CSV table of C-alpha atoms and ligand atoms in Angstrom, one decimal:
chain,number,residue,atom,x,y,z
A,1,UNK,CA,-8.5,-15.2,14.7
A,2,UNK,CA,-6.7,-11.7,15.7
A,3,UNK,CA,-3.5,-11.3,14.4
A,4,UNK,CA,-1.0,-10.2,16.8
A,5,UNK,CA,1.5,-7.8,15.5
A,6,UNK,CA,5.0,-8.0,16.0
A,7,UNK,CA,6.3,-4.9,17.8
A,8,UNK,CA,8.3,-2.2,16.0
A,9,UNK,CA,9.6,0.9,16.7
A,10,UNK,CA,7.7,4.2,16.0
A,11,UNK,CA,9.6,6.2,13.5
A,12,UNK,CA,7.7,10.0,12.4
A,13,UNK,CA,7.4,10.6,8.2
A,14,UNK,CA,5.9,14.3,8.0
A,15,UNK,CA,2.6,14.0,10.3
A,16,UNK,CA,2.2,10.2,10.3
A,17,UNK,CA,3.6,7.9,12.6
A,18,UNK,CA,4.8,4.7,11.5
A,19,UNK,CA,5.0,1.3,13.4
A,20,UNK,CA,4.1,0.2,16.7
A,21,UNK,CA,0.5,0.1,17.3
A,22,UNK,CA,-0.2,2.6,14.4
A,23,UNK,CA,-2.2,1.5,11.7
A,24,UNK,CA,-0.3,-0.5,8.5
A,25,UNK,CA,-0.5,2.3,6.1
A,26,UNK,CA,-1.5,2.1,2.4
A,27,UNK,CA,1.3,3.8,-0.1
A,28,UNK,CA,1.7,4.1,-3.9
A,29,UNK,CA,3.9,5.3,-6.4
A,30,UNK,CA,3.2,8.1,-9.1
A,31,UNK,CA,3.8,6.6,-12.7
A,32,UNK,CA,3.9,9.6,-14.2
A,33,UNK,CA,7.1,11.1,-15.3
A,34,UNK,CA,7.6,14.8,-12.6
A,35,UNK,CA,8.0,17.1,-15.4
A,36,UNK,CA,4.6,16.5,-16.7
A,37,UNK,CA,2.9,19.0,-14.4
A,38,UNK,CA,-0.6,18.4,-15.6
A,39,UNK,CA,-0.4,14.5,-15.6
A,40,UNK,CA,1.3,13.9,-12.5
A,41,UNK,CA,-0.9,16.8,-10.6
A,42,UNK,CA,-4.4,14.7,-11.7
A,43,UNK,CA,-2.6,11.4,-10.6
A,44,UNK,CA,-1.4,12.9,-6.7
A,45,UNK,CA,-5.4,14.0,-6.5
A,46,UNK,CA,-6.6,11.1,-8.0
A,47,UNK,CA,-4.1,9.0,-4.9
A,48,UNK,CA,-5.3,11.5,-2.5
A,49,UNK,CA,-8.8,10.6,-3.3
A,50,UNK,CA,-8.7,6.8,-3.0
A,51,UNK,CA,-7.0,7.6,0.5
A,52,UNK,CA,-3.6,7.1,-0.7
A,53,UNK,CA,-2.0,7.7,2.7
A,54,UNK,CA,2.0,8.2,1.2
A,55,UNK,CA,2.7,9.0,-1.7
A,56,UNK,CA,6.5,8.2,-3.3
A,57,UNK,CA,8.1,9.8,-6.7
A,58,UNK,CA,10.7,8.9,-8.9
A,59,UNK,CA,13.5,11.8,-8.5
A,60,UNK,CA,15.9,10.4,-11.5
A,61,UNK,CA,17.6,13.6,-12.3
A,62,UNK,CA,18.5,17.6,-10.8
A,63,UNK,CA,16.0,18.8,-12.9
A,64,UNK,CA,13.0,16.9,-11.3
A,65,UNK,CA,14.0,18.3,-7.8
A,66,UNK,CA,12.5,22.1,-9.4
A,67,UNK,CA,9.4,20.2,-10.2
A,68,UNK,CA,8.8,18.8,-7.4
A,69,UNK,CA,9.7,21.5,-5.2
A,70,UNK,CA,7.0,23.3,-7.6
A,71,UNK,CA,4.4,20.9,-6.7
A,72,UNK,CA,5.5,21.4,-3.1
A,73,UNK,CA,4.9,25.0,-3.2
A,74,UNK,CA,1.4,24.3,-4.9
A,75,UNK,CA,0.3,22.6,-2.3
A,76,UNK,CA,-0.3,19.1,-4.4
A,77,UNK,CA,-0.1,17.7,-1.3
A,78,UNK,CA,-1.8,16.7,1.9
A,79,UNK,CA,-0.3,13.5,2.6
A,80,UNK,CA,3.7,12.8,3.3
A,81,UNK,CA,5.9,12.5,0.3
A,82,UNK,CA,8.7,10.0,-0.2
A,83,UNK,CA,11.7,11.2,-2.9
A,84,UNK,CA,12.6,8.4,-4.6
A,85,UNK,CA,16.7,8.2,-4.9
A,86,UNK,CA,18.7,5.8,-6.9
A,87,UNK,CA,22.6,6.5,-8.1
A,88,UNK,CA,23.2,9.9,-7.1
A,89,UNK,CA,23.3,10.9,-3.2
A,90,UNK,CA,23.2,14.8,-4.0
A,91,UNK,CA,19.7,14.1,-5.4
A,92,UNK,CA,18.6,12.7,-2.0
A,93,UNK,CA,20.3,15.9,-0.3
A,94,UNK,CA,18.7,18.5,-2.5
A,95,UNK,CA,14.9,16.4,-2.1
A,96,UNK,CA,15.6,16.7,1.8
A,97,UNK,CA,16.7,20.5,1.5
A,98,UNK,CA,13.8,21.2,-0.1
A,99,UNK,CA,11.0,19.5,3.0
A,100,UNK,CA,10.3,15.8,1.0
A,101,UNK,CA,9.8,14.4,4.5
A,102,UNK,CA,11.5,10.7,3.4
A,103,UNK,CA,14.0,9.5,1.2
A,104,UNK,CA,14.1,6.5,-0.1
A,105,UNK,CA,17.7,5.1,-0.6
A,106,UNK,CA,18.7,1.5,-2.3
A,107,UNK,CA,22.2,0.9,-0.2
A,108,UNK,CA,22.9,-1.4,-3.2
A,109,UNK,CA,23.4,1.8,-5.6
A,110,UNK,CA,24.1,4.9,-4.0
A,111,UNK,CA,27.7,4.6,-3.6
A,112,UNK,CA,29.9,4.6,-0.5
A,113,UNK,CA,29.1,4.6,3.2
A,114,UNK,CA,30.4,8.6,3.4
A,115,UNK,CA,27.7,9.3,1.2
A,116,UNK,CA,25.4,7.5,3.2
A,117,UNK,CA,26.8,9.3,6.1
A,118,UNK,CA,25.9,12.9,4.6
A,119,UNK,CA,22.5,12.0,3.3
A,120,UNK,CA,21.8,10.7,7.1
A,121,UNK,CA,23.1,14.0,8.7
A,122,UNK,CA,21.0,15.4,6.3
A,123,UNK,CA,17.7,13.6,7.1
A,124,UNK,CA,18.6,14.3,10.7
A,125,UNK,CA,19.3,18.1,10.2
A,126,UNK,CA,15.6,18.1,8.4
A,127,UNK,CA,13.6,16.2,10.8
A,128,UNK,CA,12.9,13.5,8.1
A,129,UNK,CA,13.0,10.2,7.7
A,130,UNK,CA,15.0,7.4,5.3
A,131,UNK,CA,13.4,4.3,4.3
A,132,UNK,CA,16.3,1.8,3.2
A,133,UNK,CA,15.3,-0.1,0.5
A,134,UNK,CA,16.9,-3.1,-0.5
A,135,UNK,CA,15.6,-4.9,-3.9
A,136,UNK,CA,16.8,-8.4,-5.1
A,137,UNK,CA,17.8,-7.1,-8.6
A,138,UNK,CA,20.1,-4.6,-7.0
A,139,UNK,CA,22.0,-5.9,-4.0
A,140,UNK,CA,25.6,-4.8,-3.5
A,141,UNK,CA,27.7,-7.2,-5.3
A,142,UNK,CA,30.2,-7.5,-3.0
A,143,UNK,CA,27.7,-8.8,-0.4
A,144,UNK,CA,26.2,-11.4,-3.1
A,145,UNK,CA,29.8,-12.7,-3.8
A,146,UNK,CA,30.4,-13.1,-0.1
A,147,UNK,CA,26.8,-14.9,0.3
A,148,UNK,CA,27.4,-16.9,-3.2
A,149,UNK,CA,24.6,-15.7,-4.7
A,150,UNK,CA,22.0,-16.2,-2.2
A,151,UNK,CA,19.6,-13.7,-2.7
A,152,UNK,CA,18.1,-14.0,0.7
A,153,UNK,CA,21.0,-14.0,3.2
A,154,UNK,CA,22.7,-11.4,1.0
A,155,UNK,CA,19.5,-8.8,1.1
A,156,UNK,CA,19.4,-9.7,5.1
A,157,UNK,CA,23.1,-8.6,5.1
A,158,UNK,CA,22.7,-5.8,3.2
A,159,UNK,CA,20.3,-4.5,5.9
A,160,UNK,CA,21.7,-5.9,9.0
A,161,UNK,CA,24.6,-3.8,7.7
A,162,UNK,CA,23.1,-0.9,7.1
A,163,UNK,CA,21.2,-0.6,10.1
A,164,UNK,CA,23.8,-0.6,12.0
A,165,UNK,CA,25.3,2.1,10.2
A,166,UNK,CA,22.7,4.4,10.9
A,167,UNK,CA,22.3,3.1,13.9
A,168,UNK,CA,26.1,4.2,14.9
A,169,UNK,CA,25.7,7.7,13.6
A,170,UNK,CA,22.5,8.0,16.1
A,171,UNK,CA,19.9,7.7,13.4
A,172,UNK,CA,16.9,5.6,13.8
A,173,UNK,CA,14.1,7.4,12.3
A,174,UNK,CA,14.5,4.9,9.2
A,175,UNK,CA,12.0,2.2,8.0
A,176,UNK,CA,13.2,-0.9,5.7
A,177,UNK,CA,12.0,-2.4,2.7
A,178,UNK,CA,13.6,-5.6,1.2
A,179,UNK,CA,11.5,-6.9,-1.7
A,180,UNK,CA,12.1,-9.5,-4.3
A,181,UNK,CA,9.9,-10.4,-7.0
A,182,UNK,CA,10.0,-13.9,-5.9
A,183,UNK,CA,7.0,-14.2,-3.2
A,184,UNK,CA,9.0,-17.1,-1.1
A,185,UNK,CA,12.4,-15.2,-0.8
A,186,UNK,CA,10.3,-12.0,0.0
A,187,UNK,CA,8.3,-13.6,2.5
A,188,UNK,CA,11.9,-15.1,3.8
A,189,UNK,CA,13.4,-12.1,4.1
A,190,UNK,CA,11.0,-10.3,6.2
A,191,UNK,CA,10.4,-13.1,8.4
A,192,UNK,CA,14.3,-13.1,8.8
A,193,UNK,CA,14.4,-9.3,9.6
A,194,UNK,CA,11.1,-9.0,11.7
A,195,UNK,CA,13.3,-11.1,14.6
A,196,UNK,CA,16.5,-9.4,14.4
A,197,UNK,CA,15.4,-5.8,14.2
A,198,UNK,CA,12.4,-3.6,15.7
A,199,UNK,CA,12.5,-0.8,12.9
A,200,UNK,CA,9.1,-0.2,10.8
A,201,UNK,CA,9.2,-2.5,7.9
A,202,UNK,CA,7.5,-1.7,4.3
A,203,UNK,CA,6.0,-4.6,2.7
A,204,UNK,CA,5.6,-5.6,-0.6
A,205,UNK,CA,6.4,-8.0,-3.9
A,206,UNK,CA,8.5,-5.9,-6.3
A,207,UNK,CA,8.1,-6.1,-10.1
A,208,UNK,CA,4.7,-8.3,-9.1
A,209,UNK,CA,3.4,-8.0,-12.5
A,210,UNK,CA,0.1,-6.3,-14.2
A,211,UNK,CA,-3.8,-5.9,-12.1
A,212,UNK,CA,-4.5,-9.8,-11.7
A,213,UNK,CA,-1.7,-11.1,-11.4
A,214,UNK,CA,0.0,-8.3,-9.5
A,215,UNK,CA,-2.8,-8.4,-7.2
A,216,UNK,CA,-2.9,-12.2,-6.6
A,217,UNK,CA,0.9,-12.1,-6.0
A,218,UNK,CA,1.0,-9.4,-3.4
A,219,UNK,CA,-2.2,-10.9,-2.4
A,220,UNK,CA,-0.2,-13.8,-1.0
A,221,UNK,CA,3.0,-13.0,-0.3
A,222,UNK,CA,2.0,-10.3,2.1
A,223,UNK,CA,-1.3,-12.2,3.5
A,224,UNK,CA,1.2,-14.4,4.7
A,225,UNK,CA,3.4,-11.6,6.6
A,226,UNK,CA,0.6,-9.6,7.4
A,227,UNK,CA,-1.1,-12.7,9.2
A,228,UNK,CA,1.9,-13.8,10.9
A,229,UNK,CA,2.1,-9.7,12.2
A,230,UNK,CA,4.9,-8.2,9.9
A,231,UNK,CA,4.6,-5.0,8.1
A,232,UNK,CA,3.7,-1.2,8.9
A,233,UNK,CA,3.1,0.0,5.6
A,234,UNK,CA,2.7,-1.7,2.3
A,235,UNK,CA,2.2,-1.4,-1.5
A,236,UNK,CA,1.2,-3.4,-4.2
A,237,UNK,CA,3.6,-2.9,-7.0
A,238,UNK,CA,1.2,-3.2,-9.9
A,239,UNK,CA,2.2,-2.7,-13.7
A,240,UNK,CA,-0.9,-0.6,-13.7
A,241,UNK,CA,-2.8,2.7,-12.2
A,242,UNK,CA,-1.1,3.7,-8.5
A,243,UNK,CA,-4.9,3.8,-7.6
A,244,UNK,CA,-5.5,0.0,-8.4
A,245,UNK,CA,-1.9,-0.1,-5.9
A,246,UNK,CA,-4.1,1.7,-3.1
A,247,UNK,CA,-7.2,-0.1,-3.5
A,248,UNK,CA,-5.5,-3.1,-4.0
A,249,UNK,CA,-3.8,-2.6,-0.6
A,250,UNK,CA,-6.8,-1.8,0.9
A,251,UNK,CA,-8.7,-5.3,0.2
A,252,UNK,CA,-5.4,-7.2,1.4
A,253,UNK,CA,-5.8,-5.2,4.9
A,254,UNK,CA,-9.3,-5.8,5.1
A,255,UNK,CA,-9.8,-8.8,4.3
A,256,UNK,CA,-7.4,-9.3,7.3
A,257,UNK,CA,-9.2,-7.2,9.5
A,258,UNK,CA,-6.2,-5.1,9.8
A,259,UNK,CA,-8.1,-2.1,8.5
A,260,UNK,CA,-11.9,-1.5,8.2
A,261,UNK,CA,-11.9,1.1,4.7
A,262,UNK,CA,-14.1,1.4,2.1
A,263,UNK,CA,-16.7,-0.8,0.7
A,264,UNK,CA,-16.1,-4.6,0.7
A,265,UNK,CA,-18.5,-6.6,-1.7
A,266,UNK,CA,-18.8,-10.1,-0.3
A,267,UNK,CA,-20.6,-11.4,-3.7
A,268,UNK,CA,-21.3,-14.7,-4.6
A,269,UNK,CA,-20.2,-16.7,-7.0
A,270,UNK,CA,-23.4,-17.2,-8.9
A,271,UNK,CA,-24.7,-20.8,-9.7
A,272,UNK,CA,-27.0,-22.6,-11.4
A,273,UNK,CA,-29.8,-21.3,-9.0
A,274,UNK,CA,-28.9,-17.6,-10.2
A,275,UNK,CA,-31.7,-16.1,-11.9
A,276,UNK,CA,-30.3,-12.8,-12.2
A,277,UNK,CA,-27.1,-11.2,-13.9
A,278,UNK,CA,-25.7,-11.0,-10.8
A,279,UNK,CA,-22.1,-10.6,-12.4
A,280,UNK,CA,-23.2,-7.3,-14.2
A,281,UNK,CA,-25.5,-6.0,-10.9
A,282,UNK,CA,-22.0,-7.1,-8.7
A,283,UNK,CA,-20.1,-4.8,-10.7
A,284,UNK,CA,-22.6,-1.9,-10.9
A,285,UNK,CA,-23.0,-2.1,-7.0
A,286,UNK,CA,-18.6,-1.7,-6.8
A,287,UNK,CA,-19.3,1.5,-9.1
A,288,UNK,CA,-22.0,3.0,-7.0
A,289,UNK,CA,-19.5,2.7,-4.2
A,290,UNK,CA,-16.4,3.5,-4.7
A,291,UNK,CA,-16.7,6.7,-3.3
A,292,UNK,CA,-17.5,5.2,0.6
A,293,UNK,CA,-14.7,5.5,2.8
A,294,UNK,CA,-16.2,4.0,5.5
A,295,UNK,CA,-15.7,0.6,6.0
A,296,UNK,CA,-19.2,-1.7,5.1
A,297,UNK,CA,-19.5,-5.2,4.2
A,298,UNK,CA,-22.0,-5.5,1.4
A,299,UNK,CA,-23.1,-8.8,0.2
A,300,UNK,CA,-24.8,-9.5,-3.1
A,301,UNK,CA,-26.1,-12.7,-3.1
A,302,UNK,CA,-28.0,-14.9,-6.2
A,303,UNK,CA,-30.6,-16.9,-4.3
A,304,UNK,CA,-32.7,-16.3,-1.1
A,305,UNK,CA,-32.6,-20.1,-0.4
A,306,UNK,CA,-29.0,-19.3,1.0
A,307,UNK,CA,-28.2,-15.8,0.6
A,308,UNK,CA,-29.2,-14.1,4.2
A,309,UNK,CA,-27.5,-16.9,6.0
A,310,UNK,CA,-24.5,-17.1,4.0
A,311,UNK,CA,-23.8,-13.5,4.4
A,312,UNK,CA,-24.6,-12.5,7.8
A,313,UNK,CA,-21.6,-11.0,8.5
A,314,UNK,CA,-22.4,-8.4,5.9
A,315,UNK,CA,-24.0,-4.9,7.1
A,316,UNK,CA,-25.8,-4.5,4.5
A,317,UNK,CA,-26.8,-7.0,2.1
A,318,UNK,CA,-29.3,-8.3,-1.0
A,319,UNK,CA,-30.3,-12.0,-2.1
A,320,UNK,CA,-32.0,-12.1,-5.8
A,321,UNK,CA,-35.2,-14.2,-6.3
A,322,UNK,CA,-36.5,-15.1,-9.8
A,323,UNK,CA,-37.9,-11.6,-9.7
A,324,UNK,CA,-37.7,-10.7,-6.4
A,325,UNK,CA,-35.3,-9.9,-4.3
A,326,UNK,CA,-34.8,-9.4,-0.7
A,327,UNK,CA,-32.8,-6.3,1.2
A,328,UNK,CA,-31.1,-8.3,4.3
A,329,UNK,CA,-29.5,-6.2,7.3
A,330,UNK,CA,-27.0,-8.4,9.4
A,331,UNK,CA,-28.3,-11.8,8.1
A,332,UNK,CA,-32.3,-10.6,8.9
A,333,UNK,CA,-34.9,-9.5,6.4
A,334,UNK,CA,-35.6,-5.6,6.2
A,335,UNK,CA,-38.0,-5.6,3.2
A,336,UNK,CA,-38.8,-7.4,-0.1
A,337,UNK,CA,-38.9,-5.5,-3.6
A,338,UNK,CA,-39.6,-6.2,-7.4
A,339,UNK,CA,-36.8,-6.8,-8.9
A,340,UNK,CA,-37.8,-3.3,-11.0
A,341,UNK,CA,-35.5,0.1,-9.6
A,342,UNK,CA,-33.9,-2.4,-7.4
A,343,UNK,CA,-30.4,-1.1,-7.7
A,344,UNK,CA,-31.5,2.3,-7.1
A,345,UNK,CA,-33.5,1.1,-3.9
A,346,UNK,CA,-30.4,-1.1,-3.0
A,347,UNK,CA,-27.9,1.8,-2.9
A,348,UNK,CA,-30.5,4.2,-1.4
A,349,UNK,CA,-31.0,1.8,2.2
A,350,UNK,CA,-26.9,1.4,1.8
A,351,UNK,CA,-26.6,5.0,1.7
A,352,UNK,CA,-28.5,5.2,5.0
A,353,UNK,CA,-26.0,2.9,7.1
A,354,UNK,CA,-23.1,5.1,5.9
B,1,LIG,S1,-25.9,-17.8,-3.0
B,1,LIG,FE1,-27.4,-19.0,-4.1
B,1,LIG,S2,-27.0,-18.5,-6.3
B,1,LIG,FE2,-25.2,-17.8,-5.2
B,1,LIG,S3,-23.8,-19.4,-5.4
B,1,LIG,FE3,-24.9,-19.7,-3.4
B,1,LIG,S4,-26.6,-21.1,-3.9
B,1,LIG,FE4,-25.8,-20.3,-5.9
């Protein structure tokens, strides 16, 4: 199956393009507070270096904007940055006078529609762009009142709404995020948007919870928009590391085909034909890897009876004997080894294909 994605408008944040036939870029958010230079310097490499591909920051107060117009003048980064705005518009005006090249607004908070107006004229004057982000927990009360309550047509409205605000003030280098923490309503609400409007759309679960079950959440609710072609960019919101958020985000996309990054471990899931610790020799393979950007399938199979053939889709892959095992390159035999040094010799042939 090829999934067919729905057609969006190309919209321009710093030197990436977003949308259309681009690819569905991976973002995370730094969870370290701005003013701590050190820490939040390590984290933006640490992102950079698990191919974090945007990279957003909390902007809660004036005094962050002189940090992170320090970090900008360091150089921190090499990937576009996202100023993230709640409650105070002149926040979002200072972030785009200083080059942030997005802002990210919640319409639900930031106060009237002339405020709006300024920060648009702004984004415009500055060559940047404005992702509108509505969240379930914050959605303008008068539209919730009108909808009675209904989280789902209310967060539609609340976009529809603004939209065509920006849309009237000849602004449409905008993107749009509407999460809830409920997977159905998110998964709703996207559906809903992706037929009325063509703009980029940010995909995620919000408050999904901590690495498993954040994971597993996100896992689903954007599998499902992913598959049926909806989103240009995602995160997962994890109560964890940002880089668990990008190489979380990176499995959902492969494991749709809609990006080929990194190593994927297809391992199984060990049985009472295992003669190995293929659990522990799983894991040691992940670390030995996580370095690879390019994208390989590597299967780590527990018996030779139906490892090979259950894994030919693998590039590279290894099926354990009792204390044997047996190196397999696209489902065929390449060579047979004591089960001695055979991590070492495992990663050494993988290291050739990449
Ligand atoms: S590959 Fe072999 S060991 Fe692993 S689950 Fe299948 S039958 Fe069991």
């Amino acid at each position: 199956m090829i999934i067919k994605r729905r057609k969006t408008r190309v919209i321009k944040v710093g030197k990436l393009k977003i949308g259309g036939a681009n690819p569905i870029l991976v973002q995370s958010m730094t969870k370290n507070k701005i003013e701590n230079l050190k820490n939040i310097k390590s984290e933006i490499k640490e992102l950079i270096n698990c191919n974090c591909e945007i990279i957003r920051l909390a902007i809660p107060k004036r005094n962050s904007i002189n940090y992170l117009k320090s970090l900008m003048n360091e150089k921190v980064f090499s990937v576009p940055i996202v100023a993230d705005i709640h409650f105070d518009y002149k926040l979002a005006l200072d972030c785009l006078d200083i080059g942030v090249d997005c802002v990210r607004i919640n319409p639900g908070n930031i106060g009237n529609k002339k405020r709006l107006a300024e920060i648009i004229k702004k984004a415009e004057q500055k060559k940047a762009a404005i992702r509108i982000g509505v969240n379930s927990g914050s959605i303008e009360k008068r539209i919730l009142n009108k909808n009675n309550g209904n989280i789902v047509e209310s967060m539609v409205e609340s976009i529809l709404e603004n939209v065509r605000f920006f849309e009237n003030l000849g602004f449409y280098n905008f993107k749009i995020s509407a999460k809830a923490s409920s997977v159905l309503d998110t998964v709703n609400v996207y559906e809903i948007l992706s037929e009325k409007i063509n703009y980029p759309l940010h995909v995620g679960i919000t408050e999904a919870g901590t690495l498993m079950r954040g994971s597993i959440k996100s896992s689903v609710g954007m599998g499902i928009l992913l598959a049926k072609g909806i989103g240009d960019t995602i995160r997962v919101s994890l109560t964890g590391k940002s880089t668990d958020e990008v190489k979380a985000g990176y499995l959902i996309l492969n494991s749709l085909n809609l990006r080929n990054f990194g190593v994927d471990i297809i391992s199984c899931p060990t049985c009472g034909r295992t003669q190995v610790d293929l659990i522990n020799f799983a894991h040691r393979i992940e670390d030995a890897t996580k370095n690879i950007k390019k994208g390989l399938k590597v299967a780590v199979m527990g018996c030779i009876v139906n490892g090979p053939g259950e894994a030919k889709e693998a590039d590279i892959g290894i099926a354990f004997g009792k204390k044997k095992a047996a190196i397999f390159v696209k489902g065929k035999i390449l060579k047979r080894l004591d089960i001695n040094n055979i991590l070492e010799e495992f990663v050494k042939e993988l290291y050739k294909i990449v």
